[in-house]
Short mmCIF file of C-alpha atoms in Angstrom, two decimals:
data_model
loop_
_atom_site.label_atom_id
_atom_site.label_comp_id
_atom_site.label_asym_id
_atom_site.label_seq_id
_atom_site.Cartn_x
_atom_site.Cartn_y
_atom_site.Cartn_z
CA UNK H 1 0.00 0.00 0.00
CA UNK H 2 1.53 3.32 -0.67
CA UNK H 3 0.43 6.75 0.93
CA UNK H 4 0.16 9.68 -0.98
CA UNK H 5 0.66 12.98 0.57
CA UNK H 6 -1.84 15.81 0.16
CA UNK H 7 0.40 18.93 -0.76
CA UNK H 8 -1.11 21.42 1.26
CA UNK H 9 -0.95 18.95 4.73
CA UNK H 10 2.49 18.66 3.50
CA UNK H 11 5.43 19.72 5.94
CA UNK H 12 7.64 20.22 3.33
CA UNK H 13 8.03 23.49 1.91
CA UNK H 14 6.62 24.26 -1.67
CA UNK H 15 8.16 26.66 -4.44
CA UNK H 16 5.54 28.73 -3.44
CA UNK H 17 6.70 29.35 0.21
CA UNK H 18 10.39 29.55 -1.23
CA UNK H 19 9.38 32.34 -3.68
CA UNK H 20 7.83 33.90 -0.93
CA UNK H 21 10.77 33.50 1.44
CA UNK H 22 12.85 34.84 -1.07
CA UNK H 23 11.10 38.14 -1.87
CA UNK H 24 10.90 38.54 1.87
CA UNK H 25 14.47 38.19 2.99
CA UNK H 26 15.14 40.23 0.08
CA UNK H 27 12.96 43.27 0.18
CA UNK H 28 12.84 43.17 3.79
CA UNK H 29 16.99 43.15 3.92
CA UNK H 30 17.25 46.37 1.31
CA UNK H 31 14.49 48.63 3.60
CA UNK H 32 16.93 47.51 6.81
CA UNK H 33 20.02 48.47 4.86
CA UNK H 34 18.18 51.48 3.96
CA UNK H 35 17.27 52.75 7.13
CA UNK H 36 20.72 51.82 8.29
CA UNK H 37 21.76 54.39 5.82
CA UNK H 38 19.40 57.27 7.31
CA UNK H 39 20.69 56.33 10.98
CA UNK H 40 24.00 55.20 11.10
CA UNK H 41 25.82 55.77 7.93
CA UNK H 42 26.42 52.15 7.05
CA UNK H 43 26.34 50.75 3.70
CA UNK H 44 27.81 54.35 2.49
CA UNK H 45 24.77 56.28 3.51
CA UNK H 46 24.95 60.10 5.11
CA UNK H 47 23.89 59.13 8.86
CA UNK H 48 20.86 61.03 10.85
CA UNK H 49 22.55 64.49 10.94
CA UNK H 50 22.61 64.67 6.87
CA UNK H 51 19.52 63.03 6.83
CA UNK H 52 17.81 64.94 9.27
CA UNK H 53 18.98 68.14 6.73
CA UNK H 54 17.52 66.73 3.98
CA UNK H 55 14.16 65.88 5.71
CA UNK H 56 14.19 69.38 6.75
CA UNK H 57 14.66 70.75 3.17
CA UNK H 58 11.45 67.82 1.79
CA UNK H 59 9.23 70.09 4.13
CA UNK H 60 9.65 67.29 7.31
CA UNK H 61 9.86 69.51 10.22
CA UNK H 62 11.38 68.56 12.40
CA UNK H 63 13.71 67.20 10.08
CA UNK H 64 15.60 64.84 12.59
CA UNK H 65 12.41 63.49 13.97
CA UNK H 66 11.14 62.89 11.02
CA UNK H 67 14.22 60.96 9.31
CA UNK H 68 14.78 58.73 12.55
CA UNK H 69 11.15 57.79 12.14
CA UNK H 70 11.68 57.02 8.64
CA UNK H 71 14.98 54.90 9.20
CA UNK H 72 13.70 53.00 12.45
CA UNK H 73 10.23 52.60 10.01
CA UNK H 74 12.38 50.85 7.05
CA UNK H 75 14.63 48.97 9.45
CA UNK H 76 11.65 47.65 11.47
CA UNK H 77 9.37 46.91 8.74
CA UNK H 78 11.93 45.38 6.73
CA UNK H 79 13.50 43.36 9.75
CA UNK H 80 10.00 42.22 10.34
CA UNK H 81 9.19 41.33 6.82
CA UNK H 82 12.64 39.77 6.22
CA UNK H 83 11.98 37.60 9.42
CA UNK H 84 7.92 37.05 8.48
CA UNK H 85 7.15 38.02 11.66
CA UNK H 86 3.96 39.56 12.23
CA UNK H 87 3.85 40.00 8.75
CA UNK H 88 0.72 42.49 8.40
CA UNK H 89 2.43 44.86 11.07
CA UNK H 90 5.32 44.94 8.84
CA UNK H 91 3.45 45.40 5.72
CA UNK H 92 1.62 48.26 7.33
CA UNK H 93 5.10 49.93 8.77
CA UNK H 94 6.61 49.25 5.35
CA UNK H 95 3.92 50.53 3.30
CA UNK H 96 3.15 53.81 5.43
CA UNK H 97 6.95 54.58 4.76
CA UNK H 98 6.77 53.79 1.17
CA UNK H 99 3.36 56.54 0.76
CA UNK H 100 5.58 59.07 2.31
CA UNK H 101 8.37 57.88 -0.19
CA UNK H 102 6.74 58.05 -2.96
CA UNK H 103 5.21 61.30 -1.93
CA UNK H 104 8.78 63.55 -1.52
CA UNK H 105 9.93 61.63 -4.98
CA UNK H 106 7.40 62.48 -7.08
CA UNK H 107 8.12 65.63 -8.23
CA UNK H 108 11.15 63.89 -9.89
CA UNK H 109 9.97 61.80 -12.28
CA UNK H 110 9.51 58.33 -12.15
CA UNK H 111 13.18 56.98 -11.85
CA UNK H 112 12.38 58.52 -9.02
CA UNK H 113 9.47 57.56 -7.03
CA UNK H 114 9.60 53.59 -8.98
CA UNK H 115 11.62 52.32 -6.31
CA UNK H 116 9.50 52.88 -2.94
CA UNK H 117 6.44 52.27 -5.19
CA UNK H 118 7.55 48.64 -6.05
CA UNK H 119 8.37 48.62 -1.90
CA UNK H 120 4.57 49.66 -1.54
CA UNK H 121 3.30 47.41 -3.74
CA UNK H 122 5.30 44.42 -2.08
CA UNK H 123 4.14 45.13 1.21
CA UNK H 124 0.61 45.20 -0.24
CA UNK H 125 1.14 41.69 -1.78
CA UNK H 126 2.29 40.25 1.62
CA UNK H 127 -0.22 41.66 3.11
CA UNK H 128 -3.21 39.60 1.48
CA UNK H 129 -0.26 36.42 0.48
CA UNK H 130 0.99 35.92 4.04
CA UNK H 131 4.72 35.22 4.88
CA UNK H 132 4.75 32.02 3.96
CA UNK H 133 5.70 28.32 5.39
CA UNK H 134 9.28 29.54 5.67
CA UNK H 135 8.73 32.32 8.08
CA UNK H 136 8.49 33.05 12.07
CA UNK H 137 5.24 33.91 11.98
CA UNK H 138 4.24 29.93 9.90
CA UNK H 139 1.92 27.97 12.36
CA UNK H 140 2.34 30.00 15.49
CA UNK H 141 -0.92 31.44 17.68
CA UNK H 142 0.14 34.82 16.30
CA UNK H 143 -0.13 34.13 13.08
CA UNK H 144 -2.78 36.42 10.93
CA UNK H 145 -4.01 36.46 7.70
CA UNK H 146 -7.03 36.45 5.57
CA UNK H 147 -8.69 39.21 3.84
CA UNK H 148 -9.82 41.25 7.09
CA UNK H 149 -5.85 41.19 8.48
CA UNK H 150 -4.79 42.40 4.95
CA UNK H 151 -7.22 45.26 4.49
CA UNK H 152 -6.54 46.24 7.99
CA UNK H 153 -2.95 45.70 7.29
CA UNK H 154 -3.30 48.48 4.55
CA UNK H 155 -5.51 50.74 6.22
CA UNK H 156 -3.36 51.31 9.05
CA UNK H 157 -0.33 52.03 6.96
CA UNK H 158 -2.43 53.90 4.49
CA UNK H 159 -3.71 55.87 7.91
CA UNK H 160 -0.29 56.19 9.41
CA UNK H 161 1.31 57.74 5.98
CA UNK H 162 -1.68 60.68 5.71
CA UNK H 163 -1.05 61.22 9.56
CA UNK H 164 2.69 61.78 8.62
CA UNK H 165 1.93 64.01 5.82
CA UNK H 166 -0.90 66.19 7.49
CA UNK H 167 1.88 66.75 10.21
CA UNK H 168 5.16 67.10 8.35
#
């Protein structure tokens, strides 16, 4: 007698979750990297002091307040999407951030604002598609998704980015 095995009672990951996984640690990585940037200076970036200066001159006042919430915002959110861990928080974080973003950049053109948009638009897709089997947030009691989670996901980071801009 031979068993088959139902592939979604499966333990074994699919390509699916290893897409997913992939995207995550990927996207989730470059927004840490970039807020590392804004903070600290790593990865060749200007630190809080520049950063706070250029804030300042995008009409965020106060400019340092405003760029450390943008850098802890993109290391969170991507730390949190990187790890899957309470994925819809992160998508919220991430997208918020990314409204802003897109917001300051589009004056420039769209080389210019296509970046955070494609940020956005992943932490949209996570949102309703869940971290995945390969993530922290896979099987535990925390673990949230379906279609109220994901448009509360992007309400609250749709809500958080017009409460930025109304008080920048």
């Amino acid at each position: 007698m031979t068993a088959t095995v139902n592939a979604t009672t499966s333990k074994a990951p699919t390509g699916t979750d290893i897409g997913l996984a992939i995207v995550r640690v990927s996207v989730g990585g470059l927004l840490a990297v970039h807020g590392s940037q804004k903070l600290f200076g790593w990865f060749n970036g200007y630190g809080l002091d520049a950063t706070a200066g250029a804030f300042q001159g995008m009409g965020y006042d106060p400019g340092k307040f405003f760029a450390t919430l943008a850098g802890l915002s993109e290391i969170t959110g991507g730390l949190l999407l990187a790890l899957g861990l309470v994925t819809p928080l992160a998508a919220a974080i991430v997208l918020g951030t990314m409204i802003n973003a897109v917001n300051v950049a589009r004056g420039g053109g769209f080389v210019m604002w296509e970046l955070p948009a494609l940020y956005a638009i992943v932490a949209v897709a996570f949102a309703f598609a869940g971290p995945g089997r390969l993530s922290l947030d896979a099987g535990r009691p925390w673990q949230r998704q379906g279609l109220a989670w994901s448009a509360g996901a992007i309400a609250l980071g749709v809500v958080a980015a017009l409460v930025t801009l109304a008080v920048k």
